[in-house]
Amino acid sequence: MRSCVALPITEVSAMTSESMRKLREMRLTEFARAYEEQIEKPEIYAEMTFNERISIMIDREYDARHDRHIKRLVKQASFPSSHAFLTDVEYFPDRHLDRDTIRTLSTNEYIRKKRNIIILGATGSGKTFLANAFGINACYAGLATWYVRMPDLFIQYSLEEEKGRSMEFLRKIGRYALLIIDEFLLVESNEAQQRILLEIMERRMNHGAMILCSQIGIDGWHSRLGGGLLADSILDRIIHGSYKIKIEGKTSMRQRHAEEL
């Protein structure tokens, strides 16, 4: 039977340093930190099994990577505010926001089922905040999201078209799990813009969900899309099966918050 011989401290130290180097080279930074912590504070982990100690290191690395992934998704989404959360939605009686609907949508099941959300309300009613909150909620679930104002969407498309990358741009838009278009149809669109919208809607039909924020009621969308067959085709891909949220109230959220100061 082989006897266990303790290694010299210097040799143990060299092995530890080499292991730490390899872990950092593999970019297992948090795993390495947890490993180093166990070496430096052996009394804390003395009663734990090998599996328990390994699990701690794995969990630390996994949690750190998950947090970085979420932060990256939130940053890439280009939200005007990265601090909008569904838990901060304010249910003033005159806003007529339904808690059960918000709670249902917070599961992100609408994204998996590829159903859209239409948020309607006057300027300052909180449409953008609510849409951002849904978007951040999606990011925390690991779902790639992009926020864009409708005027900026057309500008970005034109810039990509000049570079010969319009199709690549459309493919990228089609791959997002959630696309948020703010200021939807705030102004009337021309035929070229309508064709761009139709292409976007077509690419997204079986790939993800959209959130559209607008000051204009749905009954006014058809005319702002030219009132013809293009309008029919675009709206057919947006409206059917979508969730509708109407934010009411005569006092804007900006005014409410200013009065609280």
Tab-separated table of C-alpha atoms in Angstrom:
chain	number	residue	atom	x	y	z
A	1	MET	CA	0.000	0.000	0.000
A	2	ARG	CA	1.375	3.384	-1.010
A	3	SER	CA	2.008	5.847	1.788
A	4	CYS	CA	1.001	9.489	1.477
A	5	VAL	CA	4.003	11.777	1.589
A	6	ALA	CA	3.452	15.490	2.189
A	7	LEU	CA	4.978	17.698	-0.457
A	8	PRO	CA	7.341	20.485	0.594
A	9	ILE	CA	5.662	23.874	1.040
A	10	THR	CA	7.725	25.387	-1.774
A	11	GLU	CA	6.604	22.663	-4.160
A	12	VAL	CA	2.951	23.119	-3.151
A	13	SER	CA	3.318	26.863	-3.679
A	14	ALA	CA	4.802	26.326	-7.133
A	15	MET	CA	1.961	23.968	-8.082
A	16	THR	CA	-0.599	26.483	-6.821
A	17	SER	CA	0.995	29.325	-8.776
A	18	GLU	CA	1.028	27.213	-11.929
A	19	SER	CA	-2.630	26.252	-11.448
A	20	MET	CA	-3.548	29.891	-10.924
A	21	ARG	CA	-1.680	30.847	-14.086
A	22	LYS	CA	-3.517	28.219	-16.114
A	23	LEU	CA	-6.913	29.224	-14.715
A	24	ARG	CA	-6.330	32.873	-15.617
A	25	GLU	CA	-5.002	31.911	-19.030
A	26	MET	CA	-8.276	30.039	-19.592
A	27	ARG	CA	-10.094	33.186	-18.392
A	28	LEU	CA	-11.558	31.395	-15.373
A	29	THR	CA	-10.872	34.480	-13.287
A	30	GLU	CA	-13.527	34.028	-10.602
A	31	PHE	CA	-12.789	30.312	-10.325
A	32	ALA	CA	-9.143	31.270	-9.704
A	33	ARG	CA	-10.111	33.825	-7.061
A	34	ALA	CA	-12.301	31.318	-5.253
A	35	TYR	CA	-9.491	28.751	-5.433
A	36	GLU	CA	-7.008	31.276	-4.050
A	37	GLU	CA	-9.417	32.168	-1.252
A	38	GLN	CA	-9.697	28.516	-0.226
A	39	ILE	CA	-5.922	28.220	-0.079
A	40	GLU	CA	-5.483	31.438	1.925
A	41	LYS	CA	-8.312	30.651	4.395
A	42	PRO	CA	-8.249	26.866	4.833
A	43	GLU	CA	-10.000	27.048	8.208
A	44	ILE	CA	-13.235	28.246	6.563
A	45	TYR	CA	-13.394	25.283	4.188
A	46	ALA	CA	-11.861	22.578	6.384
A	47	GLU	CA	-15.184	20.847	7.096
A	48	MET	CA	-16.339	20.851	3.476
A	49	THR	CA	-16.089	17.910	1.104
A	50	PHE	CA	-14.098	18.092	-2.107
A	51	ASN	CA	-17.320	18.314	-4.139
A	52	GLU	CA	-18.653	21.162	-2.009
A	53	ARG	CA	-15.448	23.135	-2.459
A	54	ILE	CA	-15.394	22.547	-6.203
A	55	SER	CA	-19.060	23.580	-6.420
A	56	ILE	CA	-18.285	26.909	-4.746
A	57	MET	CA	-15.603	27.662	-7.330
A	58	ILE	CA	-17.822	26.619	-10.241
A	59	ASP	CA	-20.748	28.707	-8.933
A	60	ARG	CA	-18.536	31.775	-8.552
A	61	GLU	CA	-17.321	31.505	-12.128
A	62	TYR	CA	-20.791	30.798	-13.514
A	63	ASP	CA	-22.399	33.717	-11.648
A	64	ALA	CA	-19.689	36.139	-12.771
A	65	ARG	CA	-20.052	35.092	-16.408
A	66	HIS	CA	-23.832	35.310	-16.197
A	67	ASP	CA	-23.617	38.835	-14.745
A	68	ARG	CA	-21.195	39.928	-17.472
A	69	HIS	CA	-23.458	38.468	-20.128
A	70	ILE	CA	-26.464	40.395	-18.807
A	71	LYS	CA	-24.498	43.652	-18.634
A	72	ARG	CA	-23.330	43.109	-22.204
A	73	LEU	CA	-26.908	42.485	-23.412
A	74	VAL	CA	-28.174	45.624	-21.643
A	75	LYS	CA	-25.349	47.724	-23.109
A	76	GLN	CA	-25.846	46.390	-26.638
A	77	ALA	CA	-29.600	47.027	-26.433
A	78	SER	CA	-28.971	50.813	-26.455
A	79	PHE	CA	-31.687	51.618	-23.925
A	80	PRO	CA	-32.093	55.348	-23.190
A	81	SER	CA	-32.225	54.270	-19.545
A	82	SER	CA	-30.591	51.130	-18.211
A	83	HIS	CA	-32.315	51.541	-14.845
A	84	ALA	CA	-35.917	50.890	-15.862
A	85	PHE	CA	-37.341	47.874	-14.050
A	86	LEU	CA	-40.819	46.388	-14.017
A	87	THR	CA	-40.769	46.508	-10.219
A	88	ASP	CA	-40.633	50.324	-10.490
A	89	VAL	CA	-43.707	50.698	-12.685
A	90	GLU	CA	-46.120	53.093	-10.959
A	91	TYR	CA	-49.788	52.122	-10.916
A	92	PHE	CA	-51.516	55.449	-10.345
A	93	PRO	CA	-55.297	54.925	-10.624
A	94	ASP	CA	-55.666	57.326	-13.561
A	95	ARG	CA	-53.032	55.451	-15.611
A	96	HIS	CA	-55.270	52.357	-15.748
A	97	LEU	CA	-52.316	49.973	-15.958
A	98	ASP	CA	-53.296	46.383	-15.300
A	99	ARG	CA	-50.954	44.662	-12.832
A	100	ASP	CA	-51.966	41.194	-13.984
A	101	THR	CA	-51.075	41.998	-17.593
A	102	ILE	CA	-47.661	43.396	-16.594
A	103	ARG	CA	-47.075	40.365	-14.371
A	104	THR	CA	-47.975	37.997	-17.220
A	105	LEU	CA	-45.663	39.790	-19.648
A	106	SER	CA	-42.819	39.780	-17.105
A	107	THR	CA	-42.416	36.025	-17.718
A	108	ASN	CA	-41.194	36.815	-21.274
A	109	GLU	CA	-43.541	34.152	-22.590
A	110	TYR	CA	-44.794	36.644	-25.198
A	111	ILE	CA	-41.280	36.637	-26.686
A	112	ARG	CA	-41.124	32.855	-26.850
A	113	LYS	CA	-44.574	32.835	-28.470
A	114	LYS	CA	-43.485	35.666	-30.823
A	115	ARG	CA	-46.332	37.965	-29.833
A	116	ASN	CA	-45.949	41.742	-29.947
A	117	ILE	CA	-46.771	44.431	-27.410
A	118	ILE	CA	-48.266	47.754	-28.460
A	119	ILE	CA	-47.926	50.543	-25.894
A	120	LEU	CA	-50.046	53.643	-26.514
A	121	GLY	CA	-50.081	56.905	-24.616
A	122	ALA	CA	-49.539	60.645	-24.774
A	123	THR	CA	-46.158	62.348	-24.465
A	124	GLY	CA	-44.716	61.813	-20.995
A	125	SER	CA	-47.125	59.013	-20.119
A	126	GLY	CA	-44.263	56.587	-19.465
A	127	LYS	CA	-44.349	54.503	-22.658
A	128	THR	CA	-40.579	54.519	-23.079
A	129	PHE	CA	-39.964	53.610	-19.436
A	130	LEU	CA	-42.355	50.661	-19.623
A	131	ALA	CA	-40.879	49.445	-22.926
A	132	ASN	CA	-37.354	49.768	-21.480
A	133	ALA	CA	-38.411	47.843	-18.395
A	134	PHE	CA	-39.736	45.009	-20.563
A	135	GLY	CA	-36.512	45.108	-22.561
A	136	ILE	CA	-34.241	44.993	-19.523
A	137	ASN	CA	-36.380	42.196	-18.129
A	138	ALA	CA	-35.735	40.278	-21.370
A	139	CYS	CA	-31.985	40.937	-21.134
A	140	TYR	CA	-31.929	39.538	-17.593
A	141	ALA	CA	-33.462	36.384	-19.051
A	142	GLY	CA	-30.581	36.206	-21.530
A	143	LEU	CA	-32.613	37.408	-24.537
A	144	ALA	CA	-30.916	39.696	-27.056
A	145	THR	CA	-32.809	42.978	-27.340
A	146	TRP	CA	-32.491	46.202	-29.322
A	147	TYR	CA	-34.157	49.555	-28.656
A	148	VAL	CA	-34.429	52.150	-31.413
A	149	ARG	CA	-36.486	55.239	-32.170
A	150	MET	CA	-38.272	54.958	-35.501
A	151	PRO	CA	-36.546	58.033	-37.013
A	152	ASP	CA	-33.151	56.597	-36.004
A	153	LEU	CA	-34.082	53.221	-37.488
A	154	PHE	CA	-34.487	54.777	-40.937
A	155	ILE	CA	-31.308	56.829	-40.532
A	156	GLN	CA	-29.294	53.750	-39.593
A	157	TYR	CA	-30.767	51.816	-42.500
A	158	SER	CA	-29.773	54.603	-44.925
A	159	LEU	CA	-26.223	54.668	-43.569
A	160	GLU	CA	-25.882	50.915	-43.927
A	161	GLU	CA	-27.393	51.058	-47.415
A	162	GLU	CA	-24.750	53.581	-48.488
A	163	LYS	CA	-22.110	51.082	-47.390
A	164	GLY	CA	-23.826	48.240	-49.237
A	165	ARG	CA	-24.756	46.549	-45.969
A	166	SER	CA	-28.539	47.025	-45.890
A	167	MET	CA	-29.287	43.287	-46.113
A	168	GLU	CA	-26.830	42.536	-43.325
A	169	PHE	CA	-28.520	45.232	-41.232
A	170	LEU	CA	-31.950	43.695	-41.828
A	171	ARG	CA	-30.672	40.218	-40.977
A	172	LYS	CA	-29.249	41.557	-37.722
A	173	ILE	CA	-32.590	43.149	-36.811
A	174	GLY	CA	-34.326	39.878	-37.586
A	175	ARG	CA	-32.163	37.939	-35.144
A	176	TYR	CA	-33.024	39.903	-31.995
A	177	ALA	CA	-35.348	38.083	-29.629
A	178	LEU	CA	-36.978	41.434	-28.857
A	179	LEU	CA	-37.062	44.584	-30.987
A	180	ILE	CA	-38.384	47.790	-29.397
A	181	ILE	CA	-39.383	50.604	-31.759
A	182	ASP	CA	-40.193	53.850	-29.970
A	183	GLU	CA	-42.000	56.861	-31.496
A	184	PHE	CA	-43.673	54.485	-33.940
A	185	LEU	CA	-45.399	56.421	-36.750
A	186	LEU	CA	-45.031	59.729	-34.931
A	187	VAL	CA	-44.854	61.214	-38.414
A	188	GLU	CA	-46.184	59.878	-41.697
A	189	SER	CA	-43.885	57.510	-43.578
A	190	ASN	CA	-42.948	57.543	-47.256
A	191	GLU	CA	-43.106	54.511	-49.527
A	192	ALA	CA	-39.400	53.685	-49.142
A	193	GLN	CA	-39.765	53.648	-45.351
A	194	GLN	CA	-42.898	51.544	-45.611
A	195	ARG	CA	-41.013	48.961	-47.656
A	196	ILE	CA	-38.245	48.907	-45.040
A	197	LEU	CA	-40.824	48.356	-42.295
A	198	LEU	CA	-42.489	45.565	-44.232
A	199	GLU	CA	-39.140	43.834	-44.723
A	200	ILE	CA	-38.382	44.128	-40.989
A	201	MET	CA	-41.812	42.809	-39.994
A	202	GLU	CA	-41.502	39.913	-42.427
A	203	ARG	CA	-38.079	38.914	-41.116
A	204	ARG	CA	-39.250	39.049	-37.507
A	205	MET	CA	-42.512	37.141	-37.807
A	206	ASN	CA	-41.018	33.773	-36.854
A	207	HIS	CA	-37.944	34.960	-34.979
A	208	GLY	CA	-39.053	37.084	-32.045
A	209	ALA	CA	-41.343	39.727	-30.615
A	210	MET	CA	-41.621	43.491	-30.926
A	211	ILE	CA	-42.687	46.308	-28.651
A	212	LEU	CA	-44.067	49.345	-30.470
A	213	CYS	CA	-44.570	52.609	-28.585
A	214	SER	CA	-46.788	55.235	-30.159
A	215	GLN	CA	-48.712	58.404	-29.395
A	216	ILE	CA	-50.957	57.599	-32.341
A	217	GLY	CA	-53.908	55.279	-31.829
A	218	ILE	CA	-53.918	52.047	-33.839
A	219	ASP	CA	-56.849	53.312	-35.905
A	220	GLY	CA	-54.564	56.060	-37.245
A	221	TRP	CA	-51.697	53.790	-38.291
A	222	HIS	CA	-53.106	52.742	-41.655
A	223	SER	CA	-53.185	56.280	-43.046
A	224	ARG	CA	-49.701	57.056	-41.720
A	225	LEU	CA	-48.458	54.007	-43.598
A	226	GLY	CA	-49.811	55.298	-46.890
A	227	GLY	CA	-53.273	53.758	-46.659
A	228	GLY	CA	-52.608	51.127	-49.328
A	229	LEU	CA	-51.548	47.511	-49.709
A	230	LEU	CA	-48.193	48.117	-48.005
A	231	ALA	CA	-50.053	49.434	-44.959
A	232	ASP	CA	-52.295	46.369	-44.975
A	233	SER	CA	-49.312	44.030	-45.119
A	234	ILE	CA	-47.380	45.812	-42.361
A	235	LEU	CA	-50.298	46.021	-39.949
A	236	ASP	CA	-51.295	42.417	-40.588
A	237	ARG	CA	-47.877	41.385	-39.265
A	238	ILE	CA	-48.028	43.683	-36.238
A	239	ILE	CA	-51.497	43.874	-34.769
A	240	HIS	CA	-53.001	40.384	-34.801
A	241	GLY	CA	-52.357	38.543	-31.530
A	242	SER	CA	-50.534	41.481	-29.963
A	243	TYR	CA	-50.965	42.706	-26.389
A	244	LYS	CA	-52.312	46.269	-26.202
A	245	ILE	CA	-51.432	48.533	-23.298
A	246	LYS	CA	-53.028	51.992	-23.172
A	247	ILE	CA	-51.449	54.324	-20.614
A	248	GLU	CA	-53.934	56.998	-19.670
A	249	GLY	CA	-53.825	59.941	-17.284
A	250	LYS	CA	-53.711	63.687	-17.918
A	251	THR	CA	-50.582	64.299	-15.859
A	252	SER	CA	-47.247	63.298	-17.397
A	253	MET	CA	-44.840	61.179	-15.373
A	254	ARG	CA	-42.226	63.928	-15.628
A	255	GLN	CA	-44.618	66.359	-13.960
A	256	ARG	CA	-45.562	63.829	-11.275
A	257	HIS	CA	-41.911	63.243	-10.394
A	258	ALA	CA	-41.095	66.948	-10.478
A	259	GLU	CA	-43.899	67.629	-7.989
A	260	GLU	CA	-42.438	65.026	-5.638
A	261	LEU	CA	-39.149	66.958	-5.320
